[in-house]
Amino acid sequence: ARAKHMRERMVFYAPAMNARVAETLLIENKLRSALERGQFALHYQPKFDAHSGALCGLEALIRWKDPDEEGLILPARFVPLLEETGLILPVGEWVMNEALRDYRRWREAGLSPPRIAVNVSALQLRQDSFTRSVRSAVGGADHAERGLELEITESMLMTRVESNADKLDAIRDMGVSIAIDDFGTGYSSLQYIARLPLDTLKIDRSFVAGMTRNTTDREIVASVISLAHQLHLKVVAEGVESNEQAQLLQQLSCDEVQGFLFSPPLPPSRVEALMRSSRRLDPPAALH
Ligand code: C2E
Ligand code: MG
Ligand code: MG
Ligand code: MG
């Protein structure tokens, strides 16, 4: 009876699985040409100073305009495939260059953009050529004008700590700053964190979500902030969605906040409008 049951299950599932594989292949092929066809776009999510409410950073987030689908496709649906296929290497380079093109364009327009952060994948960081591609992206501009920051997730920094530290050192020498992203979700030891050349620590949004609901998460956030400050790192809270979270973060001396409460990721034209207007949370009601 068991074998028969299995057979039926196989018959039932096999076509569905093939369909999934076929869909993955289809998307993969489309992704291969998406870069050439200019189908990727960057949106930017602002970061604000938790005390003054001033605009103090922009995070570039990739979107895919697949002509066969309505609207923009979010990274969860294609970044893992870009990573599996290695396409994240050319796409990641495009992201860095595109973000800096926007940055320079905004500077030339007199908009004084804040620093721009781009997300970097483990595969990019692992390449020997990574330092070189950062250098070629920031090249030209003088030190002070290089408003680039790299966001690297905690988990990927914890393998090959020594060689990562060397690369990050070289990158920071170019005037590019380094943030550790989604902090709290990996298994990093404090020793490693202290040894890595970092500027900023971004608290993962799961802790921000939990901090107004349970004391454990609140205590984790409080100790991460104080640890970071002892290491002279700036702290950004991601995924801030409520006033209550914002107020608590401010009380805990978190430096910067980012989240739907303040702004979703915006297309470049809306970022420009934000920079032309007050550039400040006005009033910083969410914070007071
Ligand atoms: P991340 O770097 O941690 O980015 C934060 C994600 O949370 C973004 O999703 C953002 O839209 C979303 N978010 C922001 N505020 C809130 C909030 O208040 N509540 C909630 N629930 N979500 C919020 P998005 O744009 O879909 O990006 C997801 C992830 O994809 C990013 O996580 C990053 O790991 C990856 N990613 C995005 N762009 C790139 C890229 O250019 N290269 C690489 N390698 N990865 C990227
Ligand atoms: Mg990020
Ligand atoms: Mg993050
Ligand atoms: Mg996160």
mmCIF file of C-alpha atoms and ligand atoms in Angstrom:
data_model
loop_
_atom_site.group_PDB
_atom_site.id
_atom_site.type_symbol
_atom_site.label_atom_id
_atom_site.label_comp_id
_atom_site.label_asym_id
_atom_site.label_seq_id
_atom_site.Cartn_x
_atom_site.Cartn_y
_atom_site.Cartn_z
ATOM 1 C CA ALA A 1 0.000 0.000 0.000
ATOM 2 C CA ARG A 2 2.888 2.279 0.835
ATOM 3 C CA ALA A 3 4.564 1.768 -2.539
ATOM 4 C CA LYS A 4 1.347 2.467 -4.332
ATOM 5 C CA HIS A 5 0.881 5.605 -2.315
ATOM 6 C CA MET A 6 4.409 6.717 -3.197
ATOM 7 C CA ARG A 7 3.816 6.056 -6.860
ATOM 8 C CA GLU A 8 0.701 8.134 -6.823
ATOM 9 C CA ARG A 9 2.534 10.940 -5.118
ATOM 10 C CA MET A 10 5.295 10.810 -7.691
ATOM 11 C CA VAL A 11 2.833 10.922 -10.526
ATOM 12 C CA PHE A 12 1.113 13.776 -8.858
ATOM 13 C CA TYR A 13 4.229 15.822 -8.119
ATOM 14 C CA ALA A 14 6.514 15.176 -11.071
ATOM 15 C CA PRO A 15 4.792 17.485 -13.573
ATOM 16 C CA ALA A 16 4.612 20.273 -11.033
ATOM 17 C CA MET A 17 8.310 19.953 -10.314
ATOM 18 C CA ASN A 18 9.186 20.040 -13.972
ATOM 19 C CA ALA A 19 7.125 23.145 -14.321
ATOM 20 C CA ARG A 20 9.103 24.755 -11.510
ATOM 21 C CA VAL A 21 12.410 23.806 -13.041
ATOM 22 C CA ALA A 22 11.224 25.126 -16.387
ATOM 23 C CA GLU A 23 10.138 28.374 -14.797
ATOM 24 C CA THR A 24 13.511 28.774 -13.106
ATOM 25 C CA LEU A 25 15.285 28.209 -16.416
ATOM 26 C CA LEU A 26 13.050 30.695 -18.111
ATOM 27 C CA ILE A 27 13.737 33.368 -15.494
ATOM 28 C CA GLU A 28 17.452 32.586 -15.637
ATOM 29 C CA ASN A 29 17.533 33.161 -19.372
ATOM 30 C CA LYS A 30 15.596 36.349 -19.019
ATOM 31 C CA LEU A 31 17.935 37.576 -16.282
ATOM 32 C CA ARG A 32 20.904 36.988 -18.551
ATOM 33 C CA SER A 33 19.629 39.537 -21.008
ATOM 34 C CA ALA A 34 18.030 41.902 -18.492
ATOM 35 C CA LEU A 35 21.272 43.753 -17.840
ATOM 36 C CA GLU A 36 21.984 44.348 -21.555
ATOM 37 C CA ARG A 37 18.432 45.469 -22.093
ATOM 38 C CA GLY A 38 18.542 47.958 -19.258
ATOM 39 C CA GLN A 39 15.749 46.295 -17.314
ATOM 40 C CA PHE A 40 17.258 46.823 -13.866
ATOM 41 C CA ALA A 41 16.560 49.950 -11.873
ATOM 42 C CA LEU A 42 17.599 51.294 -8.500
ATOM 43 C CA HIS A 43 15.246 52.642 -5.897
ATOM 44 C CA TYR A 44 16.613 54.422 -2.863
ATOM 45 C CA GLN A 45 15.399 54.158 0.702
ATOM 46 C CA PRO A 46 16.326 57.166 2.855
ATOM 47 C CA LYS A 47 17.937 56.965 6.277
ATOM 48 C CA PHE A 48 17.331 59.745 8.764
ATOM 49 C CA ASP A 49 19.274 61.035 11.732
ATOM 50 C CA ALA A 50 17.363 59.758 14.766
ATOM 51 C CA HIS A 51 17.850 63.017 16.657
ATOM 52 C CA SER A 52 17.657 65.835 14.127
ATOM 53 C CA GLY A 53 15.477 64.051 11.575
ATOM 54 C CA ALA A 54 17.842 65.106 8.784
ATOM 55 C CA LEU A 55 18.238 62.974 5.686
ATOM 56 C CA CYS A 56 21.599 61.298 6.199
ATOM 57 C CA GLY A 57 21.793 58.358 3.820
ATOM 58 C CA LEU A 58 20.257 56.521 0.867
ATOM 59 C CA GLU A 59 20.264 52.760 0.358
ATOM 60 C CA ALA A 60 20.176 51.538 -3.238
ATOM 61 C CA LEU A 61 17.799 48.597 -3.714
ATOM 62 C CA ILE A 62 17.584 46.805 -7.047
ATOM 63 C CA ARG A 63 14.335 46.258 -8.970
ATOM 64 C CA TRP A 64 13.672 44.393 -12.192
ATOM 65 C CA LYS A 65 11.351 45.684 -14.849
ATOM 66 C CA ASP A 66 10.398 42.464 -16.620
ATOM 67 C CA PRO A 67 8.363 43.516 -19.667
ATOM 68 C CA ASP A 68 6.244 40.368 -19.280
ATOM 69 C CA GLU A 69 5.085 41.395 -15.836
ATOM 70 C CA GLU A 70 3.312 44.368 -14.461
ATOM 71 C CA GLY A 71 5.195 46.590 -12.062
ATOM 72 C CA LEU A 72 8.652 46.066 -10.651
ATOM 73 C CA ILE A 73 9.933 42.732 -9.405
ATOM 74 C CA LEU A 74 11.488 42.771 -5.935
ATOM 75 C CA PRO A 75 14.944 41.285 -5.223
ATOM 76 C CA ALA A 76 13.636 38.315 -3.213
ATOM 77 C CA ARG A 77 12.431 36.826 -6.499
ATOM 78 C CA PHE A 78 15.628 37.197 -8.509
ATOM 79 C CA VAL A 79 18.688 38.063 -6.381
ATOM 80 C CA PRO A 80 19.053 34.428 -5.199
ATOM 81 C CA LEU A 81 19.051 33.357 -8.883
ATOM 82 C CA LEU A 82 21.586 36.038 -9.771
ATOM 83 C CA GLU A 83 23.773 34.625 -7.012
ATOM 84 C CA GLU A 84 23.356 30.985 -8.096
ATOM 85 C CA THR A 85 24.235 31.797 -11.683
ATOM 86 C CA GLY A 86 27.086 34.189 -10.911
ATOM 87 C CA LEU A 87 25.215 36.944 -12.716
ATOM 88 C CA ILE A 88 25.348 38.911 -9.472
ATOM 89 C CA LEU A 89 28.943 39.801 -10.387
ATOM 90 C CA PRO A 90 28.172 41.957 -13.447
ATOM 91 C CA VAL A 91 24.854 43.074 -11.948
ATOM 92 C CA GLY A 92 26.532 44.020 -8.656
ATOM 93 C CA GLU A 93 29.060 46.071 -10.567
ATOM 94 C CA TRP A 94 26.248 47.772 -12.461
ATOM 95 C CA VAL A 95 24.524 48.593 -9.126
ATOM 96 C CA MET A 96 27.656 50.239 -7.750
ATOM 97 C CA ASN A 97 28.256 52.253 -10.908
ATOM 98 C CA GLU A 98 24.626 53.268 -11.322
ATOM 99 C CA ALA A 99 24.377 54.424 -7.690
ATOM 100 C CA LEU A 100 27.499 56.532 -8.148
ATOM 101 C CA ARG A 101 26.174 57.934 -11.434
ATOM 102 C CA ASP A 102 23.064 59.116 -9.598
ATOM 103 C CA TYR A 103 25.190 60.456 -6.757
ATOM 104 C CA ARG A 104 27.386 62.480 -9.110
ATOM 105 C CA ARG A 105 24.431 63.702 -11.137
ATOM 106 C CA TRP A 106 22.790 64.935 -7.938
ATOM 107 C CA ARG A 107 25.974 66.659 -6.811
ATOM 108 C CA GLU A 108 26.316 68.362 -10.157
ATOM 109 C CA ALA A 109 22.720 69.557 -9.821
ATOM 110 C CA GLY A 110 23.659 71.127 -6.480
ATOM 111 C CA LEU A 111 21.500 68.771 -4.445
ATOM 112 C CA SER A 112 24.202 67.661 -1.944
ATOM 113 C CA PRO A 113 23.134 64.037 -1.709
ATOM 114 C CA PRO A 114 24.009 62.122 1.461
ATOM 115 C CA ARG A 115 26.188 59.020 1.159
ATOM 116 C CA ILE A 116 24.725 56.157 -0.876
ATOM 117 C CA ALA A 117 24.866 52.564 0.327
ATOM 118 C CA VAL A 118 24.802 49.555 -1.979
ATOM 119 C CA ASN A 119 24.252 45.956 -0.937
ATOM 120 C CA VAL A 120 27.085 43.599 -1.702
ATOM 121 C CA SER A 121 26.689 39.871 -2.154
ATOM 122 C CA ALA A 122 29.040 37.260 -0.639
ATOM 123 C CA LEU A 123 30.055 36.160 -4.111
ATOM 124 C CA GLN A 124 31.225 39.680 -4.979
ATOM 125 C CA LEU A 125 33.204 40.080 -1.787
ATOM 126 C CA ARG A 126 34.912 36.735 -2.371
ATOM 127 C CA GLN A 127 36.350 37.768 -5.753
ATOM 128 C CA ASP A 128 39.972 38.783 -5.735
ATOM 129 C CA SER A 129 38.975 41.482 -8.180
ATOM 130 C CA PHE A 130 36.406 43.029 -5.832
ATOM 131 C CA THR A 131 38.701 45.730 -4.442
ATOM 132 C CA ARG A 132 39.619 46.665 -7.991
ATOM 133 C CA SER A 133 36.011 47.014 -9.107
ATOM 134 C CA VAL A 134 35.247 49.264 -6.138
ATOM 135 C CA ARG A 135 38.288 51.340 -7.014
ATOM 136 C CA SER A 136 37.225 51.689 -10.608
ATOM 137 C CA ALA A 137 33.700 52.683 -9.549
ATOM 138 C CA VAL A 138 34.876 55.411 -7.164
ATOM 139 C CA GLY A 139 37.932 56.341 -9.233
ATOM 140 C CA GLY A 140 38.355 59.888 -10.403
ATOM 141 C CA ALA A 141 36.470 61.661 -7.654
ATOM 142 C CA ASP A 142 38.517 62.979 -4.763
ATOM 143 C CA HIS A 143 38.266 61.440 -1.358
ATOM 144 C CA ALA A 144 35.612 63.720 0.078
ATOM 145 C CA GLU A 145 33.349 63.208 -2.906
ATOM 146 C CA ARG A 146 33.262 59.475 -2.730
ATOM 147 C CA GLY A 147 29.983 59.134 -0.804
ATOM 148 C CA LEU A 148 29.825 55.367 -1.175
ATOM 149 C CA GLU A 149 29.036 52.839 1.519
ATOM 150 C CA LEU A 150 28.902 49.060 1.161
ATOM 151 C CA GLU A 151 26.338 47.036 3.112
ATOM 152 C CA ILE A 152 27.562 43.537 3.761
ATOM 153 C CA THR A 153 25.453 41.023 5.644
ATOM 154 C CA GLU A 154 26.759 39.703 8.901
ATOM 155 C CA SER A 155 26.731 36.035 7.872
ATOM 156 C CA MET A 156 28.979 36.545 4.858
ATOM 157 C CA LEU A 157 31.570 38.489 6.830
ATOM 158 C CA MET A 158 32.085 35.708 9.291
ATOM 159 C CA THR A 159 33.707 33.339 6.845
ATOM 160 C CA ARG A 160 37.294 34.139 5.916
ATOM 161 C CA VAL A 161 37.454 36.938 8.423
ATOM 162 C CA GLU A 162 41.138 37.657 7.865
ATOM 163 C CA SER A 163 40.980 38.012 4.099
ATOM 164 C CA ASN A 164 37.747 40.003 4.392
ATOM 165 C CA ALA A 165 39.415 42.332 6.876
ATOM 166 C CA ASP A 166 42.247 42.973 4.397
ATOM 167 C CA LYS A 167 39.826 43.739 1.578
ATOM 168 C CA LEU A 168 37.708 45.998 3.748
ATOM 169 C CA ASP A 169 40.814 47.863 4.896
ATOM 170 C CA ALA A 170 41.791 48.522 1.290
ATOM 171 C CA ILE A 171 38.268 49.659 0.462
ATOM 172 C CA ARG A 172 38.078 51.999 3.441
ATOM 173 C CA ASP A 173 41.382 53.537 2.376
ATOM 174 C CA MET A 174 39.528 54.676 -0.742
ATOM 175 C CA GLY A 175 37.119 56.688 1.407
ATOM 176 C CA VAL A 176 34.323 54.120 1.100
ATOM 177 C CA SER A 177 32.576 53.159 4.327
ATOM 178 C CA ILE A 178 31.455 49.715 5.414
ATOM 179 C CA ALA A 179 28.225 48.724 7.132
ATOM 180 C CA ILE A 180 27.354 45.326 8.521
ATOM 181 C CA ASP A 181 23.778 44.563 7.428
ATOM 182 C CA ASP A 182 21.042 42.511 9.117
ATOM 183 C CA PHE A 183 23.071 42.450 12.310
ATOM 184 C CA GLY A 184 21.907 39.939 14.889
ATOM 185 C CA THR A 185 20.835 37.253 12.425
ATOM 186 C CA GLY A 186 24.284 35.676 12.026
ATOM 187 C CA TYR A 187 26.498 34.060 14.587
ATOM 188 C CA SER A 188 29.332 36.492 14.790
ATOM 189 C CA SER A 189 31.490 36.607 17.837
ATOM 190 C CA LEU A 190 32.154 40.003 19.298
ATOM 191 C CA GLN A 191 35.838 39.382 18.788
ATOM 192 C CA TYR A 192 35.327 39.239 15.025
ATOM 193 C CA ILE A 193 33.197 42.344 14.968
ATOM 194 C CA ALA A 194 35.872 44.205 16.891
ATOM 195 C CA ARG A 195 38.553 43.020 14.477
ATOM 196 C CA LEU A 196 36.796 43.978 11.273
ATOM 197 C CA PRO A 197 37.263 47.467 9.872
ATOM 198 C CA LEU A 198 33.649 48.688 10.029
ATOM 199 C CA ASP A 199 31.895 52.044 10.241
ATOM 200 C CA THR A 200 28.262 51.152 10.771
ATOM 201 C CA LEU A 201 26.135 48.417 12.200
ATOM 202 C CA LYS A 202 22.559 47.932 10.962
ATOM 203 C CA ILE A 203 20.260 46.199 13.424
ATOM 204 C CA ASP A 204 18.125 43.613 11.653
ATOM 205 C CA ARG A 205 14.483 44.530 11.367
ATOM 206 C CA SER A 206 13.339 41.391 13.189
ATOM 207 C CA PHE A 207 14.697 42.892 16.444
ATOM 208 C CA VAL A 208 13.148 46.249 15.668
ATOM 209 C CA ALA A 209 9.815 44.487 15.124
ATOM 210 C CA GLY A 210 10.157 42.563 18.377
ATOM 211 C CA MET A 211 11.497 45.322 20.601
ATOM 212 C CA THR A 212 8.150 46.896 21.425
ATOM 213 C CA ARG A 213 6.592 43.486 22.035
ATOM 214 C CA ASN A 214 9.114 41.599 24.137
ATOM 215 C CA THR A 215 11.796 42.508 26.615
ATOM 216 C CA THR A 216 14.365 40.081 25.162
ATOM 217 C CA ASP A 217 14.458 41.864 21.814
ATOM 218 C CA ARG A 218 14.470 45.226 23.550
ATOM 219 C CA GLU A 219 17.459 44.189 25.628
ATOM 220 C CA ILE A 220 19.237 42.833 22.556
ATOM 221 C CA VAL A 221 18.721 46.135 20.739
ATOM 222 C CA ALA A 222 19.900 48.112 23.764
ATOM 223 C CA SER A 223 23.049 46.040 24.149
ATOM 224 C CA VAL A 224 23.826 46.043 20.418
ATOM 225 C CA ILE A 225 23.628 49.847 20.440
ATOM 226 C CA SER A 226 25.897 50.185 23.433
ATOM 227 C CA LEU A 227 28.345 47.603 22.097
ATOM 228 C CA ALA A 228 28.486 49.382 18.745
ATOM 229 C CA HIS A 229 29.116 52.714 20.416
ATOM 230 C CA GLN A 230 31.927 51.242 22.471
ATOM 231 C CA LEU A 231 33.485 50.084 19.217
ATOM 232 C CA HIS A 232 32.941 53.591 17.761
ATOM 233 C CA LEU A 233 30.445 52.311 15.221
ATOM 234 C CA LYS A 234 27.349 54.164 14.133
ATOM 235 C CA VAL A 235 24.066 52.293 14.581
ATOM 236 C CA VAL A 236 21.211 52.245 12.080
ATOM 237 C CA ALA A 237 17.894 50.551 12.824
ATOM 238 C CA GLU A 238 16.222 49.077 9.733
ATOM 239 C CA GLY A 239 12.543 48.288 9.249
ATOM 240 C CA VAL A 240 11.147 50.939 11.602
ATOM 241 C CA GLU A 241 7.381 50.827 11.148
ATOM 242 C CA SER A 242 5.848 52.438 14.234
ATOM 243 C CA ASN A 243 6.185 55.594 16.295
ATOM 244 C CA GLU A 244 6.651 53.472 19.358
ATOM 245 C CA GLN A 245 9.689 51.756 17.823
ATOM 246 C CA ALA A 246 11.117 55.094 16.676
ATOM 247 C CA GLN A 247 10.773 56.641 20.115
ATOM 248 C CA LEU A 248 12.315 53.694 21.855
ATOM 249 C CA LEU A 249 15.238 53.663 19.413
ATOM 250 C CA GLN A 250 15.795 57.333 20.027
ATOM 251 C CA GLN A 251 15.785 56.776 23.787
ATOM 252 C CA LEU A 252 18.342 54.013 23.330
ATOM 253 C CA SER A 253 20.618 56.466 21.432
ATOM 254 C CA CYS A 254 20.316 54.752 18.060
ATOM 255 C CA ASP A 255 21.974 57.085 15.528
ATOM 256 C CA GLU A 256 19.934 56.596 12.362
ATOM 257 C CA VAL A 257 16.562 55.149 11.432
ATOM 258 C CA GLN A 258 15.179 53.674 8.233
ATOM 259 C CA GLY A 259 11.817 52.097 7.547
ATOM 260 C CA PHE A 260 8.345 52.392 6.083
ATOM 261 C CA LEU A 261 7.354 54.770 8.912
ATOM 262 C CA PHE A 262 9.654 57.384 7.366
ATOM 263 C CA SER A 263 9.832 56.383 3.721
ATOM 264 C CA PRO A 264 9.664 53.351 1.438
ATOM 265 C CA PRO A 265 12.353 52.914 -1.221
ATOM 266 C CA LEU A 266 11.815 55.704 -3.802
ATOM 267 C CA PRO A 267 12.544 55.986 -7.524
ATOM 268 C CA PRO A 268 15.334 58.521 -8.303
ATOM 269 C CA SER A 269 12.893 61.289 -9.272
ATOM 270 C CA ARG A 270 11.224 61.107 -5.857
ATOM 271 C CA VAL A 271 14.609 61.098 -4.124
ATOM 272 C CA GLU A 272 15.416 64.294 -5.987
ATOM 273 C CA ALA A 273 12.171 65.843 -4.802
ATOM 274 C CA LEU A 274 13.011 64.849 -1.237
ATOM 275 C CA MET A 275 16.455 66.439 -1.521
ATOM 276 C CA ARG A 276 15.005 69.612 -3.015
ATOM 277 C CA SER A 277 12.470 69.942 -0.206
ATOM 278 C CA SER A 278 13.249 70.043 3.466
ATOM 279 C CA ARG A 279 15.501 66.939 3.565
ATOM 280 C CA ARG A 280 14.241 66.554 7.049
ATOM 281 C CA LEU A 281 11.382 64.715 8.676
ATOM 282 C CA ASP A 282 9.123 67.685 9.029
ATOM 283 C CA PRO A 283 8.158 67.835 11.770
ATOM 284 C CA PRO A 284 10.229 64.966 13.052
ATOM 285 C CA ALA A 285 6.937 64.009 14.673
ATOM 286 C CA ALA A 286 7.684 60.359 14.371
ATOM 287 C CA LEU A 287 10.675 60.914 16.574
ATOM 288 C CA HIS A 288 9.352 63.152 19.317
HETATM 289 P P1 C2E B 1 18.240 44.667 2.946
HETATM 290 O O1 C2E B 1 19.517 45.189 2.409
HETATM 291 O O2 C2E B 1 18.213 44.287 4.369
HETATM 292 O O3 C2E B 1 17.161 45.792 2.592
HETATM 293 C C1 C2E B 1 16.030 46.067 3.371
HETATM 294 C C2 C2E B 1 14.766 45.498 2.769
HETATM 295 O O4 C2E B 1 13.686 45.738 3.675
HETATM 296 C C3 C2E B 1 14.323 46.146 1.460
HETATM 297 O O5 C2E B 1 13.611 45.160 0.711
HETATM 298 C C4 C2E B 1 13.357 47.223 1.932
HETATM 299 O O6 C2E B 1 12.408 47.624 0.960
HETATM 300 C C5 C2E B 1 12.680 46.502 3.062
HETATM 301 N N1 C2E B 1 12.153 47.435 4.062
HETATM 302 C C6 C2E B 1 12.543 48.699 4.304
HETATM 303 N N2 C2E B 1 11.841 49.259 5.306
HETATM 304 C C7 C2E B 1 10.982 48.307 5.731
HETATM 305 C C8 C2E B 1 9.976 48.276 6.766
HETATM 306 O O7 C2E B 1 9.744 49.234 7.492
HETATM 307 N N3 C2E B 1 9.311 47.100 6.914
HETATM 308 C C9 C2E B 1 9.552 46.007 6.134
HETATM 309 N N4 C2E B 1 8.813 44.916 6.352
HETATM 310 N N5 C2E B 1 10.488 46.014 5.149
HETATM 311 C C10 C2E B 1 11.190 47.141 4.959
HETATM 312 P P2 C2E B 1 13.946 44.830 -0.802
HETATM 313 O O8 C2E B 1 14.203 46.080 -1.595
HETATM 314 O O9 C2E B 1 12.894 43.896 -1.290
HETATM 315 O O10 C2E B 1 15.342 44.077 -0.698
HETATM 316 C C11 C2E B 1 15.468 42.853 -0.037
HETATM 317 C C12 C2E B 1 16.897 42.395 0.051
HETATM 318 O O11 C2E B 1 17.436 42.147 -1.250
HETATM 319 C C13 C2E B 1 17.836 43.428 0.669
HETATM 320 O O12 C2E B 1 17.752 43.380 2.084
HETATM 321 C C14 C2E B 1 19.184 42.965 0.145
HETATM 322 O O13 C2E B 1 19.684 41.919 0.934
HETATM 323 C C15 C2E B 1 18.811 42.395 -1.223
HETATM 324 N N6 C2E B 1 19.176 43.390 -2.250
HETATM 325 C C16 C2E B 1 18.498 44.480 -2.675
HETATM 326 N N7 C2E B 1 19.178 45.140 -3.638
HETATM 327 C C17 C2E B 1 20.332 44.456 -3.806
HETATM 328 C C18 C2E B 1 21.478 44.634 -4.662
HETATM 329 O O14 C2E B 1 21.600 45.604 -5.420
HETATM 330 N N8 C2E B 1 22.465 43.690 -4.570
HETATM 331 C C19 C2E B 1 22.404 42.636 -3.700
HETATM 332 N N9 C2E B 1 23.420 41.763 -3.656
HETATM 333 N N10 C2E B 1 21.348 42.448 -2.885
HETATM 334 C C20 C2E B 1 20.326 43.344 -2.940
HETATM 335 MG MG MG B 2 20.890 46.548 3.067
HETATM 336 MG MG MG B 3 19.227 45.005 5.930
HETATM 337 MG MG MG B 4 17.329 42.881 7.044
#
